[in-house]
Coordinates of C-alpha atoms in Angstrom, one line a residue:
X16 CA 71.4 -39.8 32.1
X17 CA 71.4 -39.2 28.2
X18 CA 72.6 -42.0 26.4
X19 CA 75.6 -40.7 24.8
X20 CA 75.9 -42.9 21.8
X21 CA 72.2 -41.3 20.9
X22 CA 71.4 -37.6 19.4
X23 CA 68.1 -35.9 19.4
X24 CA 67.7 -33.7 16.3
X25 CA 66.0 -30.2 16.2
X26 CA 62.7 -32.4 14.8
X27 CA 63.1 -34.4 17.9
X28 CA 63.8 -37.1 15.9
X29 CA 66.7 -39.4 17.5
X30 CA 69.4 -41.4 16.3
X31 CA 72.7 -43.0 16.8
X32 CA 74.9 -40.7 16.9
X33 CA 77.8 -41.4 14.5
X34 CA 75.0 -40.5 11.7
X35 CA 76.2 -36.8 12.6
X36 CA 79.6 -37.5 11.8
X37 CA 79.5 -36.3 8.2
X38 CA 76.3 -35.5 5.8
X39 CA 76.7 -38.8 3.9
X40 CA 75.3 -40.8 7.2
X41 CA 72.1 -39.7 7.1
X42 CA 70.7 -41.3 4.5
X43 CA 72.8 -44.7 4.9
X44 CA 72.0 -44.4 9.0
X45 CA 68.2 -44.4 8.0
X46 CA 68.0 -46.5 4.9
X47 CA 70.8 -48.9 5.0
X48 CA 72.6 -49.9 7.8
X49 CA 71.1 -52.7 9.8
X50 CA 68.3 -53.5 6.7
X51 CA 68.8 -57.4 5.9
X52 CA 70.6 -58.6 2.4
X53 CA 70.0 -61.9 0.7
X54 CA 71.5 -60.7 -2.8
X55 CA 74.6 -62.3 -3.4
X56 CA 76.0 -59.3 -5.4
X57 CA 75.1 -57.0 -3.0
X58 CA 76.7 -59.0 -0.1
X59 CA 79.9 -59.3 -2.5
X60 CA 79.6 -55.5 -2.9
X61 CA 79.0 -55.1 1.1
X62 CA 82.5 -58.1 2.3
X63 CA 84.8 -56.1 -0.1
X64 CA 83.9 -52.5 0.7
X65 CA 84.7 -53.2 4.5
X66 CA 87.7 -54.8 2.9
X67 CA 88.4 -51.6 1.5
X68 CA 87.9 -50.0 4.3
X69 CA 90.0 -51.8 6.7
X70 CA 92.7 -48.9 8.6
X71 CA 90.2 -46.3 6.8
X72 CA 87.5 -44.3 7.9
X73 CA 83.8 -45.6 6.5
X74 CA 83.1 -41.9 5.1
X75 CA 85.8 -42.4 2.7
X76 CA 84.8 -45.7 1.5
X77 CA 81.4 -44.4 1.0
X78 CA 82.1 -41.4 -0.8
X79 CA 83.6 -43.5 -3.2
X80 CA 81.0 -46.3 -3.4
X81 CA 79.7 -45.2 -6.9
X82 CA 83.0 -45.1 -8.5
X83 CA 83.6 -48.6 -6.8
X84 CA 81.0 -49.9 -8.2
X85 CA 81.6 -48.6 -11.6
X86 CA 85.2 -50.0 -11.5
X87 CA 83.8 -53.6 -10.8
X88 CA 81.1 -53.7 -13.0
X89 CA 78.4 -53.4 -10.4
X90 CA 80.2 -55.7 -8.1
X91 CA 79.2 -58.7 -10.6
X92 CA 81.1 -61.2 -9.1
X93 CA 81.7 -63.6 -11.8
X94 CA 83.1 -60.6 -14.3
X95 CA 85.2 -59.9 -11.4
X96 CA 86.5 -63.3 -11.0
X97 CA 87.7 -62.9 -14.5
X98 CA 89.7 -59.9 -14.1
X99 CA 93.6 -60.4 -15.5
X100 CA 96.7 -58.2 -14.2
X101 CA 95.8 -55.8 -17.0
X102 CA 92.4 -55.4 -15.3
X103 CA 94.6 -54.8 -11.8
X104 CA 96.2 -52.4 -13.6
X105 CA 93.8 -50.5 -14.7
X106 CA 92.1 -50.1 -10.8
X107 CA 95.3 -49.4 -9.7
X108 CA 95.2 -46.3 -12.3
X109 CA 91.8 -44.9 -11.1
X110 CA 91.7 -42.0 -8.9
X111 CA 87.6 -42.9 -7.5
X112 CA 88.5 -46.1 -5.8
X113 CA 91.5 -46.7 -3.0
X114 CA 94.3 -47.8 -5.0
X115 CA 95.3 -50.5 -2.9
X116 CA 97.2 -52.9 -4.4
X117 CA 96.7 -56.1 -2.2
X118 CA 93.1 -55.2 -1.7
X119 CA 92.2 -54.8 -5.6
X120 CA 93.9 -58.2 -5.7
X121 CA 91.6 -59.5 -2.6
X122 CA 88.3 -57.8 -4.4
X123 CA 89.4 -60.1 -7.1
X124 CA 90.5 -63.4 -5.2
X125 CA 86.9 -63.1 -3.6
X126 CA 85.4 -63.2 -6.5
X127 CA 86.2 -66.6 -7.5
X128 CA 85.9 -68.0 -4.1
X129 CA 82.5 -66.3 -4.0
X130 CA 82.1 -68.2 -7.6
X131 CA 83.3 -71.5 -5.4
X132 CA 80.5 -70.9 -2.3
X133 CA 77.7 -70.1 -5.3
X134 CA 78.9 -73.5 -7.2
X135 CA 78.4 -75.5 -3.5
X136 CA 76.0 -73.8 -1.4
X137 CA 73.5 -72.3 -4.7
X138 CA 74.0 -68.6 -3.4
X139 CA 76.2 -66.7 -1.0
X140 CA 73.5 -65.5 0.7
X141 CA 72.8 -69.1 2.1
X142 CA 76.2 -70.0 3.0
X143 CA 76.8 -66.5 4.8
X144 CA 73.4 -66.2 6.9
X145 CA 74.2 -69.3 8.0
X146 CA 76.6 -67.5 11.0
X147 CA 73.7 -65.3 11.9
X148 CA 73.6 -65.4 16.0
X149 CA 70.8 -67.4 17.9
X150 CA 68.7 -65.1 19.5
X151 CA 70.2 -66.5 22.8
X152 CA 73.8 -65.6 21.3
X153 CA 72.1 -61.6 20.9
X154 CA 72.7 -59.1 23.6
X155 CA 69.4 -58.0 24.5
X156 CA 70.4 -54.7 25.1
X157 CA 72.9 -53.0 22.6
X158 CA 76.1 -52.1 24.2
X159 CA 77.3 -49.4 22.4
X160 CA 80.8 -49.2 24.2
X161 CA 81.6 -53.0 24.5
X162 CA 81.4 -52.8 20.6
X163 CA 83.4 -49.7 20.0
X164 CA 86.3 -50.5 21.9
X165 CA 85.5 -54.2 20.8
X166 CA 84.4 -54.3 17.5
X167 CA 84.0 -58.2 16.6
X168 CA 81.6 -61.4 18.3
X169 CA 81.9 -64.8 18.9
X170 CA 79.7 -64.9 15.3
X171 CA 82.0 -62.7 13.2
X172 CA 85.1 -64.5 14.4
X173 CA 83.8 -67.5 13.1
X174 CA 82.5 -66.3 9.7
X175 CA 86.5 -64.4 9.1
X176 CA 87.4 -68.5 10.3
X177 CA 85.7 -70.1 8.3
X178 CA 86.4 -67.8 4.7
X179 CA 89.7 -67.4 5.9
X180 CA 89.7 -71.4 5.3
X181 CA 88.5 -71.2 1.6
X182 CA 91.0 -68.4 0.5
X183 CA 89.1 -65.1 1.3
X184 CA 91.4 -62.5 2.3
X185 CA 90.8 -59.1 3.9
X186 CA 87.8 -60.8 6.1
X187 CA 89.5 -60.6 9.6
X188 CA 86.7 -61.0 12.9
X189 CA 86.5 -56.9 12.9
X190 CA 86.2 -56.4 9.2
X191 CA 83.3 -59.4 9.3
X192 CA 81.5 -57.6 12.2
X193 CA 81.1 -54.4 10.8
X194 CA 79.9 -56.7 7.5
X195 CA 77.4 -58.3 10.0
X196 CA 76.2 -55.1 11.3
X197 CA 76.0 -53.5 7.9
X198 CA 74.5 -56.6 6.0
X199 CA 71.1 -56.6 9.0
X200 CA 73.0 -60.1 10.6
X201 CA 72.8 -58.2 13.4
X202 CA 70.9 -54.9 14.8
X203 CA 73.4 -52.3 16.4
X204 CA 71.2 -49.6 16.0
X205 CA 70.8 -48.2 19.4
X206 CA 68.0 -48.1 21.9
X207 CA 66.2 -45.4 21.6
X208 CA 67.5 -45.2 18.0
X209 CA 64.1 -44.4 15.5
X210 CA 65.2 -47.1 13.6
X211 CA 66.1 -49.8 16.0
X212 CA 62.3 -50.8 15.9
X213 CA 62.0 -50.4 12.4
X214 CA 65.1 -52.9 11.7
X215 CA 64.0 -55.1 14.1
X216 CA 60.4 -55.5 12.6
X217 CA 62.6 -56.4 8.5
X218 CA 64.6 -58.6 10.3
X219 CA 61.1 -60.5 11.7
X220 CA 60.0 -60.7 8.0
X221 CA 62.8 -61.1 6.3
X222 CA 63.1 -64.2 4.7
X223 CA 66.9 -66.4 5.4
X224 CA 67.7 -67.8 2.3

């Protein structure tokens, strides 16, 4: 029986299926999701966009990534960490981003406690890939519908724990598994998926910081 998380294209040429879910996918299905991050803006970037995103479809937030990422200044965290109600203001008044009030605020709460982690740990990227799973801790088979009608792990409750404890907001278990899956902590990419393999062979050489 097909594998219905999985869709073979007219190329022959298969995938995970939620790529077809709008155009947009493709190219972040193939390219981005699953691929390891170690820079700290980028991760920034990656924790408040599923921030964002939280009660909100993914295509949305995605759509909108460019004018997000104009609005913050490229996700710099430390110019975010400077930002002043006038600054809140102003994102509150731009039409490319969500206007969210409370997670503008959050965006710009995380920035000084991603300041903090920097100041202790000498990059975000150490501090966070520290909650990576063991490979004991990784299903050896991906389970497409435990983590679709349960989207978080053991791992990603403990990362949203552990922020949660030095003032990050909007990083609940659900919100820091779909960062995990999105960041290459973990490989969700289907079996049978073209790019299962490939992720699995960046994540071999990928360097943890």
């Amino acid at each position: 029986m097909d594998n219905p998380g999985l869709t073979t294209d007219e190329a022959g040429v298969t995938r995970c299926t939620w790529r077809t879910a709008a155009p947009e996918y493709l190219h972040y299905h193939d390219h981005e999701w699953g691929v390891p991050v170690a820079d700290d803006i980028a991760l920034y970037e990656k924790i408040c966009l599923e921030g964002f995103q939280a009660g909100m479809a993914w295509i949305t937030i995605l759509r909108k990534r460019e004018s997000f990422r104009k609005a913050f200044e490229g996700f710099d965290f430390r110019r975010v960490a400077q930002y002043t109600e006038q600054d809140i203001e102003r994102l509150m008044a731009d039409p490319g981003i969500v206007r969210n009030r409370a997670k503008i605020v959050s965006t710009i709460n995380n920035a000084r406690r991603a300041c903090e982690l920097v100041d202790e740990s000498g990059s975000l990227a150490a501090w966070l890939w520290a909650f990576e799973p063991t490979a004991e801790q990784r299903p050896s088979v991906v389970d497409l519908a435990y983590w679709t009608s349960n989207p978080t792990s053991a791992a990603s409750t403990r990362l949203s724990k552990a922020l949660k404890k030095r003032g990050w907001t909007f990083v609940g278990p659900t919100t820091m598994y779909a960062f995990m899956q999105a960041m290459g902590m973990v490989n969700d990419h289907l079996e049978g998926c073209i790019c299962r393999q490939h992720i699995e062979e960046r994540r071999r050489q990928f360097k943890r910081p």
